[in-house]
Coordinates of C-alpha atoms (C1' of nucleotides) in Angstrom, one line a residue:
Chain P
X12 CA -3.3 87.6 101.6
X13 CA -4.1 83.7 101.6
X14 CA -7.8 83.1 101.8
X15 CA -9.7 86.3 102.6
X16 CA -13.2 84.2 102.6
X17 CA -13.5 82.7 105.9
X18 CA -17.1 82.5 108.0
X19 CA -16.0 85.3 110.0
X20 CA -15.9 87.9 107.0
X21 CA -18.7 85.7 104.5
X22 CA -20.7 86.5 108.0
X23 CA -20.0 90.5 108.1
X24 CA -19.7 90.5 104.0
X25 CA -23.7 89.8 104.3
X26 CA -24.7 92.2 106.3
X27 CA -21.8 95.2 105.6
X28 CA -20.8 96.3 101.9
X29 CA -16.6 95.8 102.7
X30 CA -14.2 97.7 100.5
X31 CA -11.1 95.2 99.5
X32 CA -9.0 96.7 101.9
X33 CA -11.4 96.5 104.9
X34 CA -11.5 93.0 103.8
X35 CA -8.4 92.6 104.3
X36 CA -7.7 94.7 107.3
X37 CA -10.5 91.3 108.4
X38 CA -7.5 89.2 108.9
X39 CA -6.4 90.0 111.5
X40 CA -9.0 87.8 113.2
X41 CA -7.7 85.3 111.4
X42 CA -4.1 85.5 113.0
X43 CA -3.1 82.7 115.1
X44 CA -4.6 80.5 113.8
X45 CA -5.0 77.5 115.7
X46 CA -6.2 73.7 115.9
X47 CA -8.1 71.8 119.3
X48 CA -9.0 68.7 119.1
X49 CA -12.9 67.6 120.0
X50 CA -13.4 68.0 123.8
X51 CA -10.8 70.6 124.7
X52 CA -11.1 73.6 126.7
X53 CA -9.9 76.8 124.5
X54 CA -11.0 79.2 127.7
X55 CA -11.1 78.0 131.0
X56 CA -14.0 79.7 133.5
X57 CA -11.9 81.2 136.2
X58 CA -8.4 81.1 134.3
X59 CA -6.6 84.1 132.6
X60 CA -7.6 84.5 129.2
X61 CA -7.6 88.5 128.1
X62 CA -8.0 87.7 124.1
X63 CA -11.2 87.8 122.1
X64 CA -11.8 84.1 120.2
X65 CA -12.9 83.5 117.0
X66 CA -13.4 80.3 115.6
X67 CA -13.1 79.9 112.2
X68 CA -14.3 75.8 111.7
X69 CA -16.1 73.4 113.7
X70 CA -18.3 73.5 116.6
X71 CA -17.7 74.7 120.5
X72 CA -19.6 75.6 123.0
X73 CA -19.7 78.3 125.6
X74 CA -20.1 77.1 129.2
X75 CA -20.8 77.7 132.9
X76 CA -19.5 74.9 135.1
X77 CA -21.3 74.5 138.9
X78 CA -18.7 73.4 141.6
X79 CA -20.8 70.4 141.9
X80 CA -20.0 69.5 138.1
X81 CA -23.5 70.4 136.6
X82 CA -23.0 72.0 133.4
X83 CA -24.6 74.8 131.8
X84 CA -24.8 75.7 127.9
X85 CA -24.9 79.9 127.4
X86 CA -25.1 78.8 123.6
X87 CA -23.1 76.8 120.7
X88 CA -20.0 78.3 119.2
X89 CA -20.3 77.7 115.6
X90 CA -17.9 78.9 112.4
X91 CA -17.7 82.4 112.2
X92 CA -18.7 83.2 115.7
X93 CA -16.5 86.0 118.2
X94 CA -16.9 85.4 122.0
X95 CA -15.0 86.8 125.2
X96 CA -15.4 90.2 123.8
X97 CA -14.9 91.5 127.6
X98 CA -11.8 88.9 128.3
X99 CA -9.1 92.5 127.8
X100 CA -11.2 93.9 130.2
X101 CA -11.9 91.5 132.9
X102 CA -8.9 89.0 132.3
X103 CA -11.1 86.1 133.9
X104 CA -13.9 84.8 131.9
X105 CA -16.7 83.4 134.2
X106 CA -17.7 80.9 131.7
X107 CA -15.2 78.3 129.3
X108 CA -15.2 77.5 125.9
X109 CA -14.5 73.8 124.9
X110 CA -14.7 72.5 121.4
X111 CA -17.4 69.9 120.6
X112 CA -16.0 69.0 117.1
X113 CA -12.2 69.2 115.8
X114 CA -12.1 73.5 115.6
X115 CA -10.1 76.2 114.3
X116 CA -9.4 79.2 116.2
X117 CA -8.2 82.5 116.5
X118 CA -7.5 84.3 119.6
X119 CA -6.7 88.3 119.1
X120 CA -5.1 90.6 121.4
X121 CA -7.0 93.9 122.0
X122 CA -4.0 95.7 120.4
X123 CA -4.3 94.5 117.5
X124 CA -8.1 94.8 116.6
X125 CA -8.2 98.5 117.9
X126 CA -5.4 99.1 114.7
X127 CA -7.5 97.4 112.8
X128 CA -10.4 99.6 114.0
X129 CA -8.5 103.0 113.6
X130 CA -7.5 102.4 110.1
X131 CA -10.9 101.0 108.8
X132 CA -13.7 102.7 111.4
X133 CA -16.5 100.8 110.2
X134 CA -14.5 97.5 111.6
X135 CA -16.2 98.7 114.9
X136 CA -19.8 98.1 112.9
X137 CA -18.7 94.3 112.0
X138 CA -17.4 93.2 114.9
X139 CA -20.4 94.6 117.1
X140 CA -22.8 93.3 114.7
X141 CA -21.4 89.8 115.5
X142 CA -21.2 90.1 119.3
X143 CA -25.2 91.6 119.0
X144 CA -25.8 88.5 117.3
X145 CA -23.8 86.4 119.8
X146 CA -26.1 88.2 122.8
X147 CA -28.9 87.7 120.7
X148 CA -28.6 83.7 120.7
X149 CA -28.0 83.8 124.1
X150 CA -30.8 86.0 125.4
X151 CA -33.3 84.1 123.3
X152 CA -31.9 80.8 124.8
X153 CA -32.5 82.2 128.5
X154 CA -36.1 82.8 127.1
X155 CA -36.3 79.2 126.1
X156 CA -35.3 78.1 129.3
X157 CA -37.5 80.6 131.7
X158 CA -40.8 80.3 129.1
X159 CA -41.0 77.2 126.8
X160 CA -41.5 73.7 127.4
X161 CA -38.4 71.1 126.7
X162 CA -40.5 70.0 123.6
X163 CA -40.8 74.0 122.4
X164 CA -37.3 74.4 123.8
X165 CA -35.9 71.4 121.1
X166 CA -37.9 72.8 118.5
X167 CA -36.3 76.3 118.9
X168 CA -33.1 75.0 119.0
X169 CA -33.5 73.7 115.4
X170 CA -34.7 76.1 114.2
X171 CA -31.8 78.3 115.4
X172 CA -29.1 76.0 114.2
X173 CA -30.4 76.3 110.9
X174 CA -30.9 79.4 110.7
X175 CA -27.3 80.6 111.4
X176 CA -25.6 77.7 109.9
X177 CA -27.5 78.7 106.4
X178 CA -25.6 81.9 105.9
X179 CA -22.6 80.3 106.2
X180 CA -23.2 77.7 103.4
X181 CA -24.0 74.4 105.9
X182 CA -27.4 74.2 105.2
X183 CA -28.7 71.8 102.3
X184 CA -32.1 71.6 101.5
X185 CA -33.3 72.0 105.4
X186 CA -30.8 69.4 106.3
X187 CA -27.4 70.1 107.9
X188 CA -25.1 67.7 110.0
X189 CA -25.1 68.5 114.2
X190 CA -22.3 66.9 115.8
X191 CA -24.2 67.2 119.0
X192 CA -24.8 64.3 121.7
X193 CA -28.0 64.2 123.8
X194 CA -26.0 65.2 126.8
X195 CA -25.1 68.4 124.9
X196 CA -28.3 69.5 124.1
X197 CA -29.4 68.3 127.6
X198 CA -27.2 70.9 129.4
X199 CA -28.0 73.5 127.0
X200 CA -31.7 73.3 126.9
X201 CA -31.6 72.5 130.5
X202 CA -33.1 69.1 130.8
X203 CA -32.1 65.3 131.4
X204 CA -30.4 63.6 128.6
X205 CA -33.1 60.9 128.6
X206 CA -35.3 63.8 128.2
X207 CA -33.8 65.0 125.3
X208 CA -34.2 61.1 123.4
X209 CA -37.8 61.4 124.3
X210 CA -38.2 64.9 123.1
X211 CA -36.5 63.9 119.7
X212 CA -38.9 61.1 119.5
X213 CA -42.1 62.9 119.3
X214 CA -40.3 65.6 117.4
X215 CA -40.3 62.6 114.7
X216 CA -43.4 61.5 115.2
X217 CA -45.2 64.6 114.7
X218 CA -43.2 64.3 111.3
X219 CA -41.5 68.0 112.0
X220 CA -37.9 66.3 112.0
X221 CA -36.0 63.5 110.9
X222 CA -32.8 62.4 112.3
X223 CA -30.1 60.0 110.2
X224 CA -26.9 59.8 112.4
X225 CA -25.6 63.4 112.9
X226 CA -27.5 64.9 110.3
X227 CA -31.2 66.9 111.0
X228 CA -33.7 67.8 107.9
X229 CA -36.4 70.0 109.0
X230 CA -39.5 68.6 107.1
X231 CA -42.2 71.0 108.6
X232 CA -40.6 74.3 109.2
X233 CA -43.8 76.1 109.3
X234 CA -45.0 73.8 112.1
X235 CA -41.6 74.0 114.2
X236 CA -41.7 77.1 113.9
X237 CA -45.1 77.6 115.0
X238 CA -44.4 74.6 118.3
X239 CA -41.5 76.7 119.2
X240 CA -43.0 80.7 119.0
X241 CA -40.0 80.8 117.1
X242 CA -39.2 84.9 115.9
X243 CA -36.2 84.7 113.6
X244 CA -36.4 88.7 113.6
X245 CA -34.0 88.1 116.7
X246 CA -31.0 87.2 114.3
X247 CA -31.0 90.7 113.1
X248 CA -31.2 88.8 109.3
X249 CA -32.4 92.3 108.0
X250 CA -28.6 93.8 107.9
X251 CA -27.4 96.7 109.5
X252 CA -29.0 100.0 107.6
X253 CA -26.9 102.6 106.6
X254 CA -28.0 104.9 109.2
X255 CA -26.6 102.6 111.8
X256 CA -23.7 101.9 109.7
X257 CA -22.5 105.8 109.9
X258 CA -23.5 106.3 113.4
X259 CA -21.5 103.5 114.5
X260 CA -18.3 104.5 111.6
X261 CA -17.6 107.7 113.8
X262 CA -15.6 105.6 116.4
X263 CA -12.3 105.4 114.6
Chain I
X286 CA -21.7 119.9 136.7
X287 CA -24.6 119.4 139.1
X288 CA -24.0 116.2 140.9
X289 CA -21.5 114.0 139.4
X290 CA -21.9 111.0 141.9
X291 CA -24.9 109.5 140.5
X292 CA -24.7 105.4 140.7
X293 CA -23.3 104.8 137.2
X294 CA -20.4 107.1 138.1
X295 CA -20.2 105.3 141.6
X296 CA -19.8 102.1 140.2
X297 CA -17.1 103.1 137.7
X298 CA -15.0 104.7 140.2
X299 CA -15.1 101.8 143.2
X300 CA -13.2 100.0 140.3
X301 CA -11.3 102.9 138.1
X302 CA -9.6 106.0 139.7
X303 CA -10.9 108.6 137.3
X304 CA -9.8 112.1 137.3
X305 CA -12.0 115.3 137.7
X306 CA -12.3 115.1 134.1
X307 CA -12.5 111.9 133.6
X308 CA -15.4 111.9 136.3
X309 CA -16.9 115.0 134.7
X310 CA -16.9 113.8 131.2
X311 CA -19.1 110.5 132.1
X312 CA -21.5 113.6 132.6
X313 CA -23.0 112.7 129.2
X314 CA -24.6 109.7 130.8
X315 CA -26.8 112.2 132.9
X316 CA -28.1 113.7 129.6
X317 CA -31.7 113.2 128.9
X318 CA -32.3 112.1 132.0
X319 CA -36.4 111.3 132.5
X320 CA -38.8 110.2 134.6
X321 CA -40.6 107.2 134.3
X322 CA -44.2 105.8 136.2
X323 CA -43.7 102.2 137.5
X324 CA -44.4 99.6 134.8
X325 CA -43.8 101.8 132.0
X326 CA -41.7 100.7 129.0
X327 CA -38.5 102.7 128.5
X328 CA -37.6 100.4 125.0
X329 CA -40.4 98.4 123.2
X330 CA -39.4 95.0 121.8
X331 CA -39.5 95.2 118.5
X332 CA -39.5 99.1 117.9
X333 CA -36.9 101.1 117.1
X334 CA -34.5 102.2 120.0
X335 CA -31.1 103.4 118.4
X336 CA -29.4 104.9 121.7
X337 CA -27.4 103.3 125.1
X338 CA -29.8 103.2 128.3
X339 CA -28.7 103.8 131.4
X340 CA -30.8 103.7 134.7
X341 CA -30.2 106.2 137.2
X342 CA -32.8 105.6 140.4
X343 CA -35.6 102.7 140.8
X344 CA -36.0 99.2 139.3
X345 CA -36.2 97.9 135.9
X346 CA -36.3 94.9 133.8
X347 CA -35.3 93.8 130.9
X348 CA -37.3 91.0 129.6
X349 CA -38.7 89.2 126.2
X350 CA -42.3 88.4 125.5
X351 CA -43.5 85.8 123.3
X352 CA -46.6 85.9 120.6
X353 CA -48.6 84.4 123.7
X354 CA -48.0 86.3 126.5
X355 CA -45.5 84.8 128.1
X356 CA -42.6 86.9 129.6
X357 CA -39.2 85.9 130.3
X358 CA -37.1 88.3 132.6
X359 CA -33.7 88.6 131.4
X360 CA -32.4 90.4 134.2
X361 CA -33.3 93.0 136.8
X362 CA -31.9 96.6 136.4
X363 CA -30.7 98.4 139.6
X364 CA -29.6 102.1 139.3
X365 CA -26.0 102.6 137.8
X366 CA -27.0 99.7 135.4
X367 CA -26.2 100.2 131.6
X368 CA -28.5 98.4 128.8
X369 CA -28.7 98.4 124.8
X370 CA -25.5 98.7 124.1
X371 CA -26.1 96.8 121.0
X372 CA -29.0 99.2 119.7
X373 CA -26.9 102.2 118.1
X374 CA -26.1 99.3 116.0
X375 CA -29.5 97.3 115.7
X376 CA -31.5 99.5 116.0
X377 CA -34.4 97.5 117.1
X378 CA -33.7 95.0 120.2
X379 CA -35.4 92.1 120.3
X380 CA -36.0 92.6 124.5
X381 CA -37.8 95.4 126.3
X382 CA -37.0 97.3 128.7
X383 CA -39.8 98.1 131.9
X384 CA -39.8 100.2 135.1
X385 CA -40.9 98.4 137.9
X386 CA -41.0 101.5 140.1
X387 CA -41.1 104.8 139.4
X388 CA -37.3 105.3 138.1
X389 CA -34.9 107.8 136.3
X390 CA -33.5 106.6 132.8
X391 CA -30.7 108.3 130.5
X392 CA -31.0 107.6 126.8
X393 CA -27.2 108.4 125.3
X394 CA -26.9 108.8 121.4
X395 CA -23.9 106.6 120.5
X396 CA -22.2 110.0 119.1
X397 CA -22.2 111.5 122.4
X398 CA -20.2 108.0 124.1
X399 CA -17.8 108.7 121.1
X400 CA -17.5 112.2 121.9
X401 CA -16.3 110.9 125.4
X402 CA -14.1 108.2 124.4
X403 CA -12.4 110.3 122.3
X404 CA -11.3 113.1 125.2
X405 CA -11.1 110.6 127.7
X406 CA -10.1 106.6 125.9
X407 CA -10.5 105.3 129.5
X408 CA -13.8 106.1 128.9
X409 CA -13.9 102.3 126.8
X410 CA -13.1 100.6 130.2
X411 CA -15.5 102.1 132.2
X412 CA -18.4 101.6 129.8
X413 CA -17.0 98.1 128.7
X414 CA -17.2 97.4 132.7
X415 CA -20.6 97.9 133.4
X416 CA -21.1 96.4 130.2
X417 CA -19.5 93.2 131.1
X418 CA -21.2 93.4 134.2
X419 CA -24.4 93.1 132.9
X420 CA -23.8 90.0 130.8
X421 CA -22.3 88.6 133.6
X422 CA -25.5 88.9 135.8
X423 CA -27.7 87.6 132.2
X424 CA -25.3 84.6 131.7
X425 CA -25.6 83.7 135.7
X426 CA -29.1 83.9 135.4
X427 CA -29.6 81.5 132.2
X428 CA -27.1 79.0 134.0
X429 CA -29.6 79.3 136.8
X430 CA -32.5 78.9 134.5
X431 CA -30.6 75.8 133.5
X432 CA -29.2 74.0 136.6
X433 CA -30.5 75.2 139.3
X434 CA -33.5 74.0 140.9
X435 CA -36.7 76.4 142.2
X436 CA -35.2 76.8 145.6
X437 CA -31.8 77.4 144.7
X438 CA -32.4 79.8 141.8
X439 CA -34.5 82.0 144.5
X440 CA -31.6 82.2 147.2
X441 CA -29.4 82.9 144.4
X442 CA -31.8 85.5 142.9
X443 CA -31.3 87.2 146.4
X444 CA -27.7 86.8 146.4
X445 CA -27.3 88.3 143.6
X446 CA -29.3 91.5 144.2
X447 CA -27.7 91.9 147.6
X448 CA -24.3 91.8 146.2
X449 CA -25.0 93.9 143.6
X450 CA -27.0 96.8 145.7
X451 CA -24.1 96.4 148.3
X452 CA -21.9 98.9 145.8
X453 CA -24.0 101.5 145.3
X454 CA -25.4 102.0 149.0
X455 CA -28.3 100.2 149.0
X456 CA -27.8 97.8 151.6
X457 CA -28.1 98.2 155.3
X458 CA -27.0 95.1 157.6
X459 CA -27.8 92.0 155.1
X460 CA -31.0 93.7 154.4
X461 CA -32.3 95.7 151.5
X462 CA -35.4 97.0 149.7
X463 CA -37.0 94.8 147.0
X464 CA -40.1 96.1 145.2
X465 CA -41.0 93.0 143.3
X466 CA -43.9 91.2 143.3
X467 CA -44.2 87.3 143.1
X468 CA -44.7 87.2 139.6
X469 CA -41.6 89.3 138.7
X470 CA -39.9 87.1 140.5
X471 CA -41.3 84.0 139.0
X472 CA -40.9 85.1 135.6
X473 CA -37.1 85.8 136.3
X474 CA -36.7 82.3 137.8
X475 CA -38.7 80.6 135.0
X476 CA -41.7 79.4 138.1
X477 CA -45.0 79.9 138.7
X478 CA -45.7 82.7 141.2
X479 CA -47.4 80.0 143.3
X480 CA -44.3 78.0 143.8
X481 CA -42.6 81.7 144.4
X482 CA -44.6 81.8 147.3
X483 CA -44.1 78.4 147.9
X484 CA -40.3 78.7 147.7
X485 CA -39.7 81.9 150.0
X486 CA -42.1 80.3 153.0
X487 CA -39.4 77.6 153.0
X488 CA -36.4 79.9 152.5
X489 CA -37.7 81.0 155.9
X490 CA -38.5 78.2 157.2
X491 CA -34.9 77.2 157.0
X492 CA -34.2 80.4 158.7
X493 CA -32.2 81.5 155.3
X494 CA -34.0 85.1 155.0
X495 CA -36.4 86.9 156.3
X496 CA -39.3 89.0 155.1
X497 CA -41.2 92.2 155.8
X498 CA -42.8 93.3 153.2
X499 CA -40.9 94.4 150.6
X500 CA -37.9 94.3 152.7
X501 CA -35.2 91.1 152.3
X502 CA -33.2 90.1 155.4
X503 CA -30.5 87.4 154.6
X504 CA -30.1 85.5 157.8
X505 CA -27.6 83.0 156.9
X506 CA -25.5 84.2 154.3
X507 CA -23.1 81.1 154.2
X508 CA -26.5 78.3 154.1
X509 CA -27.8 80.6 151.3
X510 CA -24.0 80.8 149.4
X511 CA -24.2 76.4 149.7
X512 CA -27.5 76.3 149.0
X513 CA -27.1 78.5 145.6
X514 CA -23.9 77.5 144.9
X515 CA -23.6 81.0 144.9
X516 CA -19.8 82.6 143.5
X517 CA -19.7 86.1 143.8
X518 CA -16.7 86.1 141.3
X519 CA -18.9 85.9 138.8
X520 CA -19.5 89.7 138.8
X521 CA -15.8 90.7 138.7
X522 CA -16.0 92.2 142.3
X523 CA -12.1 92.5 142.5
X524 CA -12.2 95.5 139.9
X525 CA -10.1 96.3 137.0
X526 CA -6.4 95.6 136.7
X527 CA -4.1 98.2 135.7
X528 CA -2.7 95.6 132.6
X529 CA -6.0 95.7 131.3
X530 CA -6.8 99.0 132.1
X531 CA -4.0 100.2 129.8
X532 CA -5.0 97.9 127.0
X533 CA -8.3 98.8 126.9
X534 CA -7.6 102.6 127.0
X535 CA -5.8 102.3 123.8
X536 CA -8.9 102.7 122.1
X537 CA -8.6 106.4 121.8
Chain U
dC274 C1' -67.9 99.9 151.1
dG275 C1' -66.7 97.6 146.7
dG276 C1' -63.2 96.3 143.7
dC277 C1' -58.8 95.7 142.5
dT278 C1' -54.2 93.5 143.0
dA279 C1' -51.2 90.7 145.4
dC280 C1' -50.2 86.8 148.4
dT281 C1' -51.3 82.2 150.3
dT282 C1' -52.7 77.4 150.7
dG283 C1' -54.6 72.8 149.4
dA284 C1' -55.4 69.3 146.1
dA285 C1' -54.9 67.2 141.7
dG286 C1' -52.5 66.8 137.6
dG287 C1' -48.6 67.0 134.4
dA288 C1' -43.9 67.5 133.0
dT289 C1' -39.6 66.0 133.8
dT290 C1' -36.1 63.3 136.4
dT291 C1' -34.1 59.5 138.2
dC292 C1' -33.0 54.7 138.3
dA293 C1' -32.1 50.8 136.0
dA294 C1' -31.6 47.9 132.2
dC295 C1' -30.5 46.9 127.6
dG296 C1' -28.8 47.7 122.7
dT297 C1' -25.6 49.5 119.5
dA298 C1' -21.4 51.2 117.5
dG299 C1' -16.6 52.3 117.4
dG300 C1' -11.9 51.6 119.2
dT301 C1' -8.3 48.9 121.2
dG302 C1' -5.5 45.2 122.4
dG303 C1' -5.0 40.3 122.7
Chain Q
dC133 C1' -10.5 38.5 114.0
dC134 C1' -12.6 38.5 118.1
dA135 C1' -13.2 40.1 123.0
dC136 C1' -13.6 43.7 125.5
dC137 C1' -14.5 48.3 126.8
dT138 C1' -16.5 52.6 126.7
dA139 C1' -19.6 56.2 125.1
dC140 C1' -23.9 57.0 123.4
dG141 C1' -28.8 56.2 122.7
dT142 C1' -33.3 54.0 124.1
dT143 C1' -37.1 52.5 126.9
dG144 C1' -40.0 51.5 131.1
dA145 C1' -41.5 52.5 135.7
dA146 C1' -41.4 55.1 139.8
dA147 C1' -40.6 59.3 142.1
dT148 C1' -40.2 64.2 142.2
dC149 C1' -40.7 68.9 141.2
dC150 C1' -43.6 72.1 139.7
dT151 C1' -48.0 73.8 137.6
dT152 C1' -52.6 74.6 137.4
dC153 C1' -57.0 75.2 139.4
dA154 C1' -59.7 76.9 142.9
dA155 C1' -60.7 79.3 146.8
dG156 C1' -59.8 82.3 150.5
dT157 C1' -57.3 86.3 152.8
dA158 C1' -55.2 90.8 153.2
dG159 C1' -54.2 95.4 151.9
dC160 C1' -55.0 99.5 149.2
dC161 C1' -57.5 103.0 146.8
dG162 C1' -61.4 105.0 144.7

DNA sequence: CGGCTACTTGAAGGATTTCAACGTAGGTGG
DNA sequence: CCACCTACGTTGAAATCCTTCAAGTAGCCG
């Protein structure tokens, strides 16, 4: 086995105890393996795609597209993440995935992960640990977007980079690079792009942020996290407890 | 078996063709079944819920609060409706779950489903169906939360529940029952309930719907399908396809 | 009948959008 | 190397959508 360290098992490694071979039995997300430029659609909405997609470097988003072109963010796509866990079932995602950044991914037939599942049971435990926490980003972005203001709204979204970029090493002293453009975070915090300049701008000048190029340090996280009613409970940081580990281990 | 054509089994079967056995064996999604009092909390956010949910008769929703009071409504839960299919793993979710009306609720240990799957590995499609039926309905509503203005979010908002009462009987001539007040409403659609009010007069003055009482009358289904840019594709009405239906049921 | 909850309406205020203009940086081709 | 182009970011001013506040009505239940 070449590298059997990539953010998709570091991700499950931190929550589940994985013996070497589960570890390996891992790689099969892994499997074709494959490179998209920035800007490119890896699932179209309304196109057949009956996979599930990992991606393994860079950043994507997960989209809804309006017939009259206005675009809406579900939530960013970053290293490590699964999505279209339903695409073997349904066959016709409602929703696309487009890289933001170059990106690496993997897209794995249903075949192959249930083999994966009946040889090491508790595979069921890691993969549905990363789709909860895929569910979980997105829920808690709806809630931004029915409850909080577009300033609390930026102030979540920070917060929420950071926190699931640190466990995946991409967090340096509360700074980490976002390849994001305004427009990006406009359609996935729901407001205007000019919005989204202005929103920045007090962000700085209530000295909670500072922005150099792509790259964010959070200088108050205390106060962000207090402007934003920001709960980082909702990540599920805690683990998965071993009670939940052997109820959900029965599957295989 | 008592009466094994409750909704959740109705749904399933418009879109699977399940045996006596099959049908008989989704009786474990009748276990436990209560009875709740309107505005009752079936799952607290934040306390520990460890089984699947399912919703039998009445309304629900599923909805996150913030420290300050604030509510967002995630979605609405009609009878046949699945939720927490995360929280064998979790443990605690991060939303709760609320009756809006008096309503019927089955709590499933995640042993049980297993139990199922096991006799019946069909079983995996017909939960994962419901299940990706429900984050289809979430992810429409956030892209409405996102895109869509006040007025369109509302005739979608009826769209929706039409198409998705339509299944299980609940619809008589373009009109149905909806027990929600103005301030569910709003705090699905991310408005005030002042501009809820606001918002229906108009849907009615543009001869869109009517209203009597708690009764919904859509008028003008085409204007309300433009006006929402409403596409009922989005909740997978065509049913499942035999290809996936065999890859799915491979899980066994 | 009183008291509650839900709905309605008007008026004022606030948050956010739109429009328009300008600045900057990076990439490409002459 | 410069000219040009395009994409991205910024800023101001006006317009719009929606909220808040306040007050009034209607229905329901004790």
């Amino acid at each position: 086995m070449s590298e059997m360290n990539f953010p998709f098992v570091q991700r499950i490694a931190s929550h589940v105890a994985l013996s070497v071979e589960e570890r390996e039995s891992l790689s099969v997300f892994s499997a074709n393996r494959r490179h998209y430029p920035p800007k490119t659609d890896v699932v179209k909405q309304g196109e057949r795609f009956d996979r599930v997609a990992v991606l393994h470097s860079g950043w994507a988003i997960r989209a809804k597209v309006l017939p009259d072109g206005r675009r809406a963010i579900l939530n960013f796509m970053l290293p490590g993440d699964i999505c279209c866990l339903y695409c073997p079932l349904t066959e016709v995602p409602n929703y696309a995935v487009t890289t933001v950044t170059d990106a690496q991914f993997s897209a794995i037939g249903f075949d192959q992960i249930m083999q994966a599942v009946r040889q090491h049971p508790r595979m069921v435990a890691a993969i549905g640990w990363l789709a909860a926490q895929e569910e979980a980003v997105t829920l808690e972005r709806a809630s931004c977007l029915s409850q909080r203001t577009a300033f609390e709204r930026m102030a979540h979204l920070l917060l929420e980079l950071h926190h699931r970029l640190l466990p995946i090493g991409l967090v340096q002293e509360q700074s980490f690079h976002m390849p994001l453009t305004h427009e990006l975070m406009a359609d996935s915090l729901g407001i205007s792009h000019v919005h989204v300049s202005r929103t920045l701008r007090k962000l700085r000048g209530e000295r909670l942020v500072d922005l150099e190029g792509t790259t964010v340090r959070l200088l108050d996280m205390e106060g962000l996290e207090r402007v934003a009613a920001f709960d980082d409970l909702y990540l599920y940081r805690a683990g998965m407890s071993p009670t939940a580990m052997s109820r959900v281990a029965q599957a295989g």
